[in-house]
Coordinates of C-alpha atoms in Angstrom, one line a residue:
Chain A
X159 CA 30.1 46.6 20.0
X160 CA 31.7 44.1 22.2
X161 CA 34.3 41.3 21.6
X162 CA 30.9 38.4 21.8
X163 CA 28.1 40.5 19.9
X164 CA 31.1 40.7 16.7
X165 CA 32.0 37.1 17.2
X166 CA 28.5 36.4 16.8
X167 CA 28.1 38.0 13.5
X168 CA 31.6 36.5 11.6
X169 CA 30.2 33.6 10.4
X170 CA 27.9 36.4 8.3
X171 CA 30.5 38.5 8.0
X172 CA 32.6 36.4 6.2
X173 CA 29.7 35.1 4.1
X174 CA 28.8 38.7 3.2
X175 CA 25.5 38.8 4.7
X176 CA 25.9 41.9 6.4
X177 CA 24.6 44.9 5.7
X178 CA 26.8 47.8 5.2
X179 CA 26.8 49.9 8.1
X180 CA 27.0 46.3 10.3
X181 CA 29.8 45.0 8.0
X182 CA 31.4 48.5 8.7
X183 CA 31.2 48.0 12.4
X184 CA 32.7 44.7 12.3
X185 CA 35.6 45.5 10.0
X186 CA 36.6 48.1 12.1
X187 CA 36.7 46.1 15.7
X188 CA 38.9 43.1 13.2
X189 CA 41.4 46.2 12.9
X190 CA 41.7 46.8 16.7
X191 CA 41.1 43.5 18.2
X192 CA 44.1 41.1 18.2
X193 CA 41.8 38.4 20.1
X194 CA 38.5 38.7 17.7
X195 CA 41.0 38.8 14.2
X196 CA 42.1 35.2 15.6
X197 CA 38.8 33.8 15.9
X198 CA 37.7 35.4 12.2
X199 CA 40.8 34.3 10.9
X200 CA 40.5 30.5 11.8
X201 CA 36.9 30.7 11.0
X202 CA 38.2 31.9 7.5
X203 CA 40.5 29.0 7.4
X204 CA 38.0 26.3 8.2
X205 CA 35.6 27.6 6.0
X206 CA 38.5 27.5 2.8
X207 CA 39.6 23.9 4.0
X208 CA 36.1 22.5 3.5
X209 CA 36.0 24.4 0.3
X210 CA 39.2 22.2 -1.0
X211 CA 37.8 19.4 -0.2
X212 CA 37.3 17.4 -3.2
X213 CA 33.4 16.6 -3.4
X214 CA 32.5 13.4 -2.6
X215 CA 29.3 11.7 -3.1
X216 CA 28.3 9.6 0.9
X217 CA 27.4 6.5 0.7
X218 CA 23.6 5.3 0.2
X219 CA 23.3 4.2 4.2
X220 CA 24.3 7.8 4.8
X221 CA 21.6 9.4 3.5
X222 CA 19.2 6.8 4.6
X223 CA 20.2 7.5 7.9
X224 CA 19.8 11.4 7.7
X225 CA 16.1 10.3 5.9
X226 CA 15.6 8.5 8.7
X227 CA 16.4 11.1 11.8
X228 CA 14.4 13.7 9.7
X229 CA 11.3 11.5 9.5
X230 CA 11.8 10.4 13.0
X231 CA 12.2 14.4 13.8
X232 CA 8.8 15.1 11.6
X233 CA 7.1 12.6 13.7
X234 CA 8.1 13.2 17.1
X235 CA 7.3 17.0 16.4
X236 CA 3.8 15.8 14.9
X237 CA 2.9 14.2 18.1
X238 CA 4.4 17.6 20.0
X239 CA 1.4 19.8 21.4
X240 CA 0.8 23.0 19.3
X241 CA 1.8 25.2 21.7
X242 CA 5.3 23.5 22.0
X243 CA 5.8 23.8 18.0
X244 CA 4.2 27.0 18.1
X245 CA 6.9 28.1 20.8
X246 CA 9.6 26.6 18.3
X247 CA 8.5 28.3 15.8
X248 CA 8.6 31.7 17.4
X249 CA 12.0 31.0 19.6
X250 CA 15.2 33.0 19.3
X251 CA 17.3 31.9 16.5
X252 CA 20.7 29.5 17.6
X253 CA 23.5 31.5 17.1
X254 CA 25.4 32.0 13.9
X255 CA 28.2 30.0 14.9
X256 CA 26.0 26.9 15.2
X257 CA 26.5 27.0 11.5
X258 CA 30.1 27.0 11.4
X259 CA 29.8 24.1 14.0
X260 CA 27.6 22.1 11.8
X261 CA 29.9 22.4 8.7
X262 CA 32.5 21.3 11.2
X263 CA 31.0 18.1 11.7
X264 CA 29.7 17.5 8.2
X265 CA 33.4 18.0 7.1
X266 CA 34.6 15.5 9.9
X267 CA 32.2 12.9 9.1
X268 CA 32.7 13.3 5.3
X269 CA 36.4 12.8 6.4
X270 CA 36.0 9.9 8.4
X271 CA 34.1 8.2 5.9
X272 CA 36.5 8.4 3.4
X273 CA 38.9 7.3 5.6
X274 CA 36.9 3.9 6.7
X275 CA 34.8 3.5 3.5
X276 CA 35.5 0.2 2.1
X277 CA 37.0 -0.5 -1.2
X278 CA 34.8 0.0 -4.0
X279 CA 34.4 -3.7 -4.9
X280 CA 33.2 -4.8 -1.4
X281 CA 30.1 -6.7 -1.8
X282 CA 29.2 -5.5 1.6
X283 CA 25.1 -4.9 0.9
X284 CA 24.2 -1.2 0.4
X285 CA 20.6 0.0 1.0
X286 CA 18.7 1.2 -2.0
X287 CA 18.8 4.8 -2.3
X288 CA 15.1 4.9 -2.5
X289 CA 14.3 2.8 0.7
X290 CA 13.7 6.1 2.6
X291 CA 11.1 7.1 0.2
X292 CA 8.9 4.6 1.5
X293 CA 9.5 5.1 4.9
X294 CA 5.8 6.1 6.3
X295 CA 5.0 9.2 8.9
X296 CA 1.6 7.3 10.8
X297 CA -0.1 10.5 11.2
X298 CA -3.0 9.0 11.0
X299 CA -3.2 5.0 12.3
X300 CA -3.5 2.3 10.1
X301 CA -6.3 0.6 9.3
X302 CA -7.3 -1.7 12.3
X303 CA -7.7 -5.8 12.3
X304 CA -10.7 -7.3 11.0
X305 CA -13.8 -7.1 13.1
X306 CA -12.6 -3.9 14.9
X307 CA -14.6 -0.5 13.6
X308 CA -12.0 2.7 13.2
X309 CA -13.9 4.4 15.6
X310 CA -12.4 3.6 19.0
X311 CA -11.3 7.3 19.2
X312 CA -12.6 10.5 20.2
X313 CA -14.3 12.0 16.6
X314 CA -17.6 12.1 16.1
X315 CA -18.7 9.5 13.4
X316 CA -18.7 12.1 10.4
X317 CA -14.9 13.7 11.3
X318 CA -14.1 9.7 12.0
X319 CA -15.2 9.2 8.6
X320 CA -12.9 11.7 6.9
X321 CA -9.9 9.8 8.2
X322 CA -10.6 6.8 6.3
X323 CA -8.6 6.9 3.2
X324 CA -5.2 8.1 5.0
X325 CA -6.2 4.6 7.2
X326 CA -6.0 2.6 4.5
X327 CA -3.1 4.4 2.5
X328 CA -1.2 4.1 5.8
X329 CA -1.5 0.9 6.2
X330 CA -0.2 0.6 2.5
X331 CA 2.6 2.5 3.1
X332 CA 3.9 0.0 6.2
X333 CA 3.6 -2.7 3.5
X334 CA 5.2 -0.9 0.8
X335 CA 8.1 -0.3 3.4
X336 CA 8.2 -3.8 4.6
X337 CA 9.0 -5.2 1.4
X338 CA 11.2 -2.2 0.8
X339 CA 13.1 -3.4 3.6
X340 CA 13.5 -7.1 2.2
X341 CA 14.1 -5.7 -1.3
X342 CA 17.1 -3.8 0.4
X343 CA 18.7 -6.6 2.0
X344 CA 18.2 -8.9 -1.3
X345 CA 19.3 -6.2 -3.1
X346 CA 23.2 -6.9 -2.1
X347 CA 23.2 -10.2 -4.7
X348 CA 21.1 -8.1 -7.7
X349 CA 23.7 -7.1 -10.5
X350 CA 23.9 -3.1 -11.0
X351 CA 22.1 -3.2 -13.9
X352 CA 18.9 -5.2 -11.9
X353 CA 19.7 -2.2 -8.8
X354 CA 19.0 0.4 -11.6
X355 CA 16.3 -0.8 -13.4
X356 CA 13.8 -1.5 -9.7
X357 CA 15.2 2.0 -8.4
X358 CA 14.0 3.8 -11.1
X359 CA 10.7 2.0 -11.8
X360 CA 10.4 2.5 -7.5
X361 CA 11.1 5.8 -7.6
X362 CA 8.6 6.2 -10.5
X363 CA 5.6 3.9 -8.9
X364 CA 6.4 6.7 -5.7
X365 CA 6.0 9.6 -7.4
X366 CA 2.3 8.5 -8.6
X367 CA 1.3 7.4 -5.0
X368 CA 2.1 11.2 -4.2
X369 CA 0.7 12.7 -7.1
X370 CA -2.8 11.1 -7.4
X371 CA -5.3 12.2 -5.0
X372 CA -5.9 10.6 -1.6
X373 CA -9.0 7.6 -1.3
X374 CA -9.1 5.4 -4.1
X375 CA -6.7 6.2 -6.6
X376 CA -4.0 6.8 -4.1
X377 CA -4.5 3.3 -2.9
X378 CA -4.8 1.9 -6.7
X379 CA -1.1 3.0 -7.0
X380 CA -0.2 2.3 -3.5
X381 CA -1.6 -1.3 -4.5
X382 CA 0.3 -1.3 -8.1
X383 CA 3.6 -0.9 -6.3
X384 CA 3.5 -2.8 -3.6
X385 CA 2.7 -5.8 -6.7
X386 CA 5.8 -4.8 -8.4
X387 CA 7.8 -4.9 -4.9
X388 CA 6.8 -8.2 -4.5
X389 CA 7.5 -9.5 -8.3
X390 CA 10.9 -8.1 -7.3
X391 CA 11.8 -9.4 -3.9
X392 CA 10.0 -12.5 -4.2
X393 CA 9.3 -13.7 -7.5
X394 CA 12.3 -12.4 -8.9
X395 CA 10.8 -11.0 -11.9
X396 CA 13.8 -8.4 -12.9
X397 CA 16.0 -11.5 -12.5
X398 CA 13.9 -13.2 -15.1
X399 CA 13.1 -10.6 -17.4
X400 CA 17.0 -9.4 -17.1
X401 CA 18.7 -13.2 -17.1
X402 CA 20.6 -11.8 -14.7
X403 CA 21.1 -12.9 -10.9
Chain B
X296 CA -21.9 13.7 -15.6
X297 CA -25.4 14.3 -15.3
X298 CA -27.7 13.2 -12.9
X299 CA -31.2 12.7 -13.7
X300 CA -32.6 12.4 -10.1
X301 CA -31.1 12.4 -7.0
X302 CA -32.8 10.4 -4.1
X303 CA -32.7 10.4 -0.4
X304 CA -34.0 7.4 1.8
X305 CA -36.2 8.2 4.4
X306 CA -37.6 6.1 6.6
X307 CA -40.7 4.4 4.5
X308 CA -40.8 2.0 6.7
X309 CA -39.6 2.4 10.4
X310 CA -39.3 0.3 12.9
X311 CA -37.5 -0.8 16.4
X312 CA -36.7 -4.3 17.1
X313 CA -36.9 -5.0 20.7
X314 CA -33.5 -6.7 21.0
X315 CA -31.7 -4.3 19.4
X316 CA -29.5 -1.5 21.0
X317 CA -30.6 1.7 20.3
X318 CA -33.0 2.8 17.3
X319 CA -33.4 0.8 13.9
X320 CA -34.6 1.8 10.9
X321 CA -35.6 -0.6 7.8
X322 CA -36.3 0.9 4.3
X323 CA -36.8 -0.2 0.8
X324 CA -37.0 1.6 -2.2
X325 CA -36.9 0.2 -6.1
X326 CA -35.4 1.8 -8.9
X327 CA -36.4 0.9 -12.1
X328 CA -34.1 1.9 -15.2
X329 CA -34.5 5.2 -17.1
X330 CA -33.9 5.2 -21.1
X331 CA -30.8 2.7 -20.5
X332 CA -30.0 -0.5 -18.9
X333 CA -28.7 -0.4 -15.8
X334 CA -25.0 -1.2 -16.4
X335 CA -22.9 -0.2 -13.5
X336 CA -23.8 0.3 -9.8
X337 CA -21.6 2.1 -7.5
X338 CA -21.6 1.1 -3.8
X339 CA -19.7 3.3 -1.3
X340 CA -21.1 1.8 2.6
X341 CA -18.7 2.6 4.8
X342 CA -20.8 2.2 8.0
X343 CA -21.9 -1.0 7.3
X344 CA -22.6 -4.1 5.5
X345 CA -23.0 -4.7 1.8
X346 CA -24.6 -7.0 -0.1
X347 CA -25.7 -7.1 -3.8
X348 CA -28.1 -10.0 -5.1
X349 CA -28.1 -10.6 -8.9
X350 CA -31.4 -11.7 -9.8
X351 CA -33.6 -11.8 -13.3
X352 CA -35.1 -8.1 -13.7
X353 CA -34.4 -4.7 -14.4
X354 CA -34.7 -2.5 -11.3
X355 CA -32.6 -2.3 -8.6
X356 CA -34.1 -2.8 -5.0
X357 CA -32.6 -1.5 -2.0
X358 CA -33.2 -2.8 1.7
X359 CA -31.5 -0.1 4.1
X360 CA -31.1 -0.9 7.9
X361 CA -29.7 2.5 9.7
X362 CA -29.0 1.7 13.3
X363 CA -28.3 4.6 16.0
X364 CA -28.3 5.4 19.7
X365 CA -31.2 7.4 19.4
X366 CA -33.3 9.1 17.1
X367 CA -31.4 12.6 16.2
X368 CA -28.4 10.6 15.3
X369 CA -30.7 8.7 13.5
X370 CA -31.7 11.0 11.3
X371 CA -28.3 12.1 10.7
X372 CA -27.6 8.4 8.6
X373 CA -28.1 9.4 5.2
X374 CA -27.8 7.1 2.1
X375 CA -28.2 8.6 -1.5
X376 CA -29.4 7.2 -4.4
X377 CA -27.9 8.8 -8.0
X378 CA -29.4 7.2 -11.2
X379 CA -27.2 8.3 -14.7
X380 CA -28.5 8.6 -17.6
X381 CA -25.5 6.7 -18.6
X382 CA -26.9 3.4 -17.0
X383 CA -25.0 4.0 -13.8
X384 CA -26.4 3.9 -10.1
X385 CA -24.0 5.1 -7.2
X386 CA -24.9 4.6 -3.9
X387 CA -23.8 6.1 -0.8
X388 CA -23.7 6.6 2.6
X389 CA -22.4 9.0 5.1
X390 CA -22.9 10.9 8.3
X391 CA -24.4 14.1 8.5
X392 CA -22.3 16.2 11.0
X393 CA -23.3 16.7 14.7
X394 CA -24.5 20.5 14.5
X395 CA -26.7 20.2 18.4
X396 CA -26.8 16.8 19.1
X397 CA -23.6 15.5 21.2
X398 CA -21.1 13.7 19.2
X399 CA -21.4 9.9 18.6
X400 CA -18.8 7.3 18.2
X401 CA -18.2 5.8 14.7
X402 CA -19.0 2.3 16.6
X403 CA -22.2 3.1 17.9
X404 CA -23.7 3.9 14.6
X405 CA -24.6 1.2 11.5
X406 CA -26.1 1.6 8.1
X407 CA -26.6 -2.3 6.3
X408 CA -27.3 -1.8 3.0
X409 CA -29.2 -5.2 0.8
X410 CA -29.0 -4.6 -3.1
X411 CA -31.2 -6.5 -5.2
X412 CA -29.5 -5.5 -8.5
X413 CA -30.1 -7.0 -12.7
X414 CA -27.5 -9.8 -13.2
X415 CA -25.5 -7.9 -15.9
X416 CA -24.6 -4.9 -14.0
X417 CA -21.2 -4.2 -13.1
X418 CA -20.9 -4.0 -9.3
X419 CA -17.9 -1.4 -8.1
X420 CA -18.6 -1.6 -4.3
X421 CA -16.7 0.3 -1.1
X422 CA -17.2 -1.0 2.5
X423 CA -14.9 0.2 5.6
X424 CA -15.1 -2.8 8.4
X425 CA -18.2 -4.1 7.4
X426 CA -18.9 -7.7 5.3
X427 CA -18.8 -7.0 1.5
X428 CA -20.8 -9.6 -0.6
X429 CA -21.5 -10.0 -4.1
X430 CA -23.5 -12.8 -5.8
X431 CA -25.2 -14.5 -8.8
X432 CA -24.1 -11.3 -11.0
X433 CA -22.6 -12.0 -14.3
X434 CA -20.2 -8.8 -15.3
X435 CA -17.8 -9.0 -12.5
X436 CA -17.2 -6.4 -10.2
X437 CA -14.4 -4.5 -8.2
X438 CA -14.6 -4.6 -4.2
X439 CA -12.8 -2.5 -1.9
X440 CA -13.0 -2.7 1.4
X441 CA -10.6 -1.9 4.7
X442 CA -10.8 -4.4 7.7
X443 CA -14.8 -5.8 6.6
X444 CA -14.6 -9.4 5.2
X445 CA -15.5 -9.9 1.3
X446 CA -17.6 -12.5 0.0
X447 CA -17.3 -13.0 -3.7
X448 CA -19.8 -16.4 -4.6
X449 CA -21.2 -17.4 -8.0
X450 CA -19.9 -14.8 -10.1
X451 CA -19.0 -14.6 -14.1
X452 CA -16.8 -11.7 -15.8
X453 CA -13.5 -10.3 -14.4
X454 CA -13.6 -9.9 -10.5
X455 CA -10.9 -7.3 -8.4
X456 CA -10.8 -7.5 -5.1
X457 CA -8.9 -5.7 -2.7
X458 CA -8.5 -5.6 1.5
X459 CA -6.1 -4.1 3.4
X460 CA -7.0 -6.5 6.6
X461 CA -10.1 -8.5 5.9
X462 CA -10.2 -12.2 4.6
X463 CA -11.2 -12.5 1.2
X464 CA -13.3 -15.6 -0.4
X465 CA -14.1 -16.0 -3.8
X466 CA -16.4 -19.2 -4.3
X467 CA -17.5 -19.9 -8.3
X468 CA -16.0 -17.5 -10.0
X469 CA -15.5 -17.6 -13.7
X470 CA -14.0 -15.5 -15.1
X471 CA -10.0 -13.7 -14.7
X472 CA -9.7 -13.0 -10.4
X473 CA -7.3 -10.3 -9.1
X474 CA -7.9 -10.3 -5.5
X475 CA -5.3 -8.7 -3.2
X476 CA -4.7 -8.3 0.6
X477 CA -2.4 -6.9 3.2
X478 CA -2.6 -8.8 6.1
X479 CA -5.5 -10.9 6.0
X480 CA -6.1 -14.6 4.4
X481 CA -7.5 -15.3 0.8
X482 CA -9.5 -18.6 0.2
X483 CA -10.0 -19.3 -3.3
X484 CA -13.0 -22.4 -4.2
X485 CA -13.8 -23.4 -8.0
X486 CA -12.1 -20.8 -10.2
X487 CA -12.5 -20.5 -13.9
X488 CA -11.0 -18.2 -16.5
X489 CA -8.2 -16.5 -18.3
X490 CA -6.5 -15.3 -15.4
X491 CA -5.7 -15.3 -11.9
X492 CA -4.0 -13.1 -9.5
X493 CA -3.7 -13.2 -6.0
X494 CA -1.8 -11.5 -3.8
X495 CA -1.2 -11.7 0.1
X496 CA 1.5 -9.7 1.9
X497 CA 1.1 -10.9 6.0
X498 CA -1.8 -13.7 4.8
X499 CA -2.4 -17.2 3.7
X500 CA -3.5 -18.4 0.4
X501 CA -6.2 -21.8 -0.2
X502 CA -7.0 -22.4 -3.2
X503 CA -9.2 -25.4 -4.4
X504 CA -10.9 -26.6 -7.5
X505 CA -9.1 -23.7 -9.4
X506 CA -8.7 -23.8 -13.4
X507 CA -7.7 -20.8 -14.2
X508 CA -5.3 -20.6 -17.4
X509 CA -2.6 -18.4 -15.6
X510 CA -2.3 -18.5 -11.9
X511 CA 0.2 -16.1 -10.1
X512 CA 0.1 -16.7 -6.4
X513 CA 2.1 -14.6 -4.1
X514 CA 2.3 -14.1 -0.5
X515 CA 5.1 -12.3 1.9
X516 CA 4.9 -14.2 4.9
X517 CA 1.9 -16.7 4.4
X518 CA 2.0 -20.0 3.2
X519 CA 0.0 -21.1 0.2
X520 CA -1.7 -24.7 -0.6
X521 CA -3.5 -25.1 -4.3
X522 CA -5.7 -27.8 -5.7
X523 CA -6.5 -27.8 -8.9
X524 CA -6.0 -28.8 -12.4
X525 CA -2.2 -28.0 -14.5
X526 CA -3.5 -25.4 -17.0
X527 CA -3.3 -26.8 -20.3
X528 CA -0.6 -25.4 -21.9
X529 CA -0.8 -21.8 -19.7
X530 CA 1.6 -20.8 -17.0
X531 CA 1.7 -21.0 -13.4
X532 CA 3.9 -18.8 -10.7
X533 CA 3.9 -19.7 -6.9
X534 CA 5.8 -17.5 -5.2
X535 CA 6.3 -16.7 -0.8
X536 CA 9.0 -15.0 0.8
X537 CA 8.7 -17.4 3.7
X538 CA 5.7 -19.2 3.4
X539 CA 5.6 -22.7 2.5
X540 CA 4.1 -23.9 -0.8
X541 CA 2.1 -27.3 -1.3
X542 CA 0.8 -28.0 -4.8
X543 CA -1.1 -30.7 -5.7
X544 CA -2.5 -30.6 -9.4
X545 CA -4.5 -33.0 -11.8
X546 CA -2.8 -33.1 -15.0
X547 CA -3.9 -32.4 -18.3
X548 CA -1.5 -33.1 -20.4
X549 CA 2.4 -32.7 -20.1
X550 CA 3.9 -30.3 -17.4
X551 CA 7.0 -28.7 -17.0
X552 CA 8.0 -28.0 -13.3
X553 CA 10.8 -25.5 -12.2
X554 CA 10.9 -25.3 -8.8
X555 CA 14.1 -23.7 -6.0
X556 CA 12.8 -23.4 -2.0
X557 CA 14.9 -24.5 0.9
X558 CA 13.7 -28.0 0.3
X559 CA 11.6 -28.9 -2.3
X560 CA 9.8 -31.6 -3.2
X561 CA 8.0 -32.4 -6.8
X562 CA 6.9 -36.1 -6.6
X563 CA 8.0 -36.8 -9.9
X564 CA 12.2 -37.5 -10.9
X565 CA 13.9 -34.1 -10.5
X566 CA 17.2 -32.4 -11.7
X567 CA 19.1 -30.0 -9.8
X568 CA 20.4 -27.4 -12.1
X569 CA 23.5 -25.0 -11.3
X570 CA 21.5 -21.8 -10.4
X571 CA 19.8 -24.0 -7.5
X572 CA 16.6 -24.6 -9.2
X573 CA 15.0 -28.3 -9.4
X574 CA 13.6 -29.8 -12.5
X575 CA 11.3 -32.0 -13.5
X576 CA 8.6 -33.1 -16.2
X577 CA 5.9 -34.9 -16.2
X578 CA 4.1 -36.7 -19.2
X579 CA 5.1 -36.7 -23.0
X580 CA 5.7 -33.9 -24.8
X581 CA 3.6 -33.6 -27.7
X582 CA 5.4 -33.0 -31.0
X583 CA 4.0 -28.8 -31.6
X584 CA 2.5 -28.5 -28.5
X585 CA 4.1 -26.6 -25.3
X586 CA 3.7 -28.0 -22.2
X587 CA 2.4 -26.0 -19.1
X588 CA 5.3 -24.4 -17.0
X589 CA 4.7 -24.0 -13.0
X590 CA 7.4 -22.1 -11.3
X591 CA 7.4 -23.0 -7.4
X592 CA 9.7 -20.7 -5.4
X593 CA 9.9 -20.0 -1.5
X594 CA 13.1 -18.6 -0.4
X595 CA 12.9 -19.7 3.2
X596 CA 9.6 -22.2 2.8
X597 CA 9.4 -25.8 1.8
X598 CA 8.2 -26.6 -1.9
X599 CA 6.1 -29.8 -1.9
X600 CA 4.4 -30.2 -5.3
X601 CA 2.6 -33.1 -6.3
X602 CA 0.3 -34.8 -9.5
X603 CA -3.2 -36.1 -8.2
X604 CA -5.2 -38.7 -10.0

């Protein structure tokens, strides 16, 4: 086996993820090969520093952020053609080390952030964990303006039809997330104990627009919290009910 | 749930106006109650117009317009008719799917439906883009419908109505309103009852003539004028993100205002109060007897309240 095909299995050598006869093999080139035990060996040692580090929970907007590429990345491959997901799908794995490069930069960027994170009593605003729950994926288009029949596209009326209740729970969702969006940028004056008490009744109010079935009753509780959202954000009904601003 | 009889509509009586694209076809058909009342009536139309009639009887009467290109899509409308035994009548519509005949466009199709239906029914109605309409019924109803308008006149018992982008107007209602849209305006003329509710995210709120004991008014973006009376010793919220607010109220009886916008204005000797709300009252407090409380807020609006003789 030569020096690139066992530098392309360390990473699962070293996580034991080779099989016997393979982790043989591999074992025995590290013995020979001056140049290959170097590269094991620092992969080795990177892998052990990230292990010390002491864990660390990111910062809300740092998550967000990941949300957001991922839904963006679920989009833009929804809109893809089947044949260029399907090629995707079926093409050749990236290479082991990709992994080792990815915990590289996860490690850096956990590093940077603790070096540049602000102190902990900077009333800089932080985004509500549970923004990016809202954020909506517009597979299917929103219900149109008033006067204009949702059948400007291609499907025959009785297909068109079908696509009526994701319309309308899409065109929830966008408000939902508008007022999401307000809530988080109000949210940098709420007290902790206001932040707690709308995340969790958000996150709760989510969790029944995805569990209920889609048409009406996905709408009733797409409807129910985009009323709490805006007691929150604009009546300041925690505030009131709380006494605390 | 058991159905005693299920019902299609075919044509009974079929005709083609002249200046009309395509065909047309008009139908009627009465149902009269079976061993109950009829209670409820479900209305799901979501290739067309609705509108329900209360009037003094028992049956319901249906006037169905289907309108198509040409008569195999035609006869691919299809509106059902499901009497309960437990007083309820659902209505629907649909599309039948293209099998041989070419495909046809959402747009070029229409099924209008007219319901005649017994004042004390309960109306639970569905449109997509068409007009939803309700009136002279007397057990208040819940409307639905996506970009259609809805029309709400003359109407007693509690009323919901929700659309995600058509305007909403509720004339003569009496009786507690929750009405709610996205992006669309709400117009609100002579209300009555315990409560009402409205809710506009990217729309305006009117309001006139209203009563109601407890009003909550909401909006994201839109402003929101009222006229009405102060409800007597109930509670009143106006609330926009950005929208202004103007309030002009006949009083009955003593009134407590509490109102914070970016400037506001209450007619009537104010206090500012450390948390950046304004203050004022407005009559004599009677000895045992709490005055009505309005809350006014915009956070980027102007707050103009007022007392009307």
């Amino acid at each position: 086996m030569s020096c690139t095909e066992i530098q392309r299995r360390l990473t699962a050598y070293l996580d034991g993820e080779l099989d016997a006869d393979r982790g043989s093999v591999v074992r025995g080139h590290l013995r020979e090969c001056e140049a290959c035990r170097l590269v094991a060996r620092d992969e080795a040692a990177l892998r052990d520093g990230l292990r010390t580090l002491p864990t660390l929970d990111p910062p809300p907007s740092l998550w967000a952020g990941v949300q957001a590429q991922l839904a963006a990345a679920e989009v833009a491959d929804a809109k893809r053609p089947a044949w260029r997901r399907a090629v995707a799908r079926w093409a050749p794995r990236a290479p082991r080390f990709a992994a080792g490069g990815l915990a590289a930069a996860a490690a850096i960027t956990v590093l940077w952030w603790r070096a540049h994170r602000a102190p902990a009593d900077d009333p800089s605003p932080s985004p509500s964990p549970v923004a990016t729950l809202l954020a909506p994926v517009p597979a299917t288009p929103a219900v149109p303006a008033r006067g204009v029949t949702p059948a400007a596209g291609t499907d025959d009326v009785t297909a068109d039809l079908t696509h009526d209740p994701e319309r309308a729970s899409t065109s929830y969702a966008q408000a939902a997330d508008e007022l999401v969006a307000l809530a988080t940028e109000a949210r940098a004056q709420w007290s902790d104990e206001r932040k707690v008490a709308f995340d969790t009744k958000l996150v709760e109010l989510r969790a029944t627009v995805d569990h209920v079935a889609e048409g009406r009753p996905r709408q009733r509780a797409w409807r129910e919290l985009i009323r709490y959202l805006q007691g929150a954000v604009i009546r300041d009904e925690i505030a009131l009910a709380g006494g605390a601003r | 749930m058991i159905r005693a009889a299920t019902l299609a509509l075919v044509c009974a009586l079929a005709g083609t106006a002249g200046a009309e694209p395509g065909v047309v076809e008009r139908s009627r058909v009465e149902v009269q109650p079976g061993g109950r009342a009829i209670k409820q009536i479900a209305i799901e139309n979501p290739l067309g117009d609705v509108r329900v009639e209360g009037y003094d009887g028992n049956a319901i009467q249906i006037e169905t317009r289907k309108q198509a290109p040409d008569d195999d899509t035609l006869d691919r409308l299809r509106v059902s008719l499901v009497p309960n035994p437990d007083g309820t009548v659902r209505i629907t519509t649909t599309a039948d799917p293209a099998h041989e005949s070419p495909p046809v466009a959402r747009g070029a199709v229409r099924i209008d439906l007219i319901v005649r239906a017994p004042r004390d029914a309960r109306i639970d109605a569905v449109a997509g883009a068409g007009k939803l309409e309700v009136i002279n019924m007397d057990a208040g109803g819940e409307l639905d419908t996506a970009s259609g308008p809805i029309s709400v006149r003359n109407v007693a018992g509690e009323v919901m109505t929700h659309s995600v982008s058509g305007p909403t107007s509720l004339a003569q209602v009496f009786g507690s309103v929750d009405a709610q849209t996205i992006s669309s305006n709400l117009e609100l003329d002579t209300i009555g009852g315990e409560r009402l509710i409205a809710t506009a995210s990217r729309g305006k709120i009117a309001g006139r003539r209203v009563r109601s004991r407890e009003v909550q008014l909401t909006t994201t973006e839109g402003s929101i004028t009222l006229e009405g009376e102060t409800p007597l010793r109930g509670h009143m919220v106006v609330a926009s993100l950005r929208g202004d607010l103007d309030i002009r109220l006949r009083r009955a009886g003593a009134v407590r205002i509490r109102a914070r916008g970016a400037k506001v204005m209450l007619g009537a000797p104010a206090h500012d109060q450390p948390d950046g709300w304004v203050e004022a009252q407005i009559g004599q407090l009677s000895r045992g007897v709490n005055p009505a409380f309005i809350q006014l807020r915009s956070h980027y609006g102007i707050v103009k309240f007022s007392i009307v003789d």
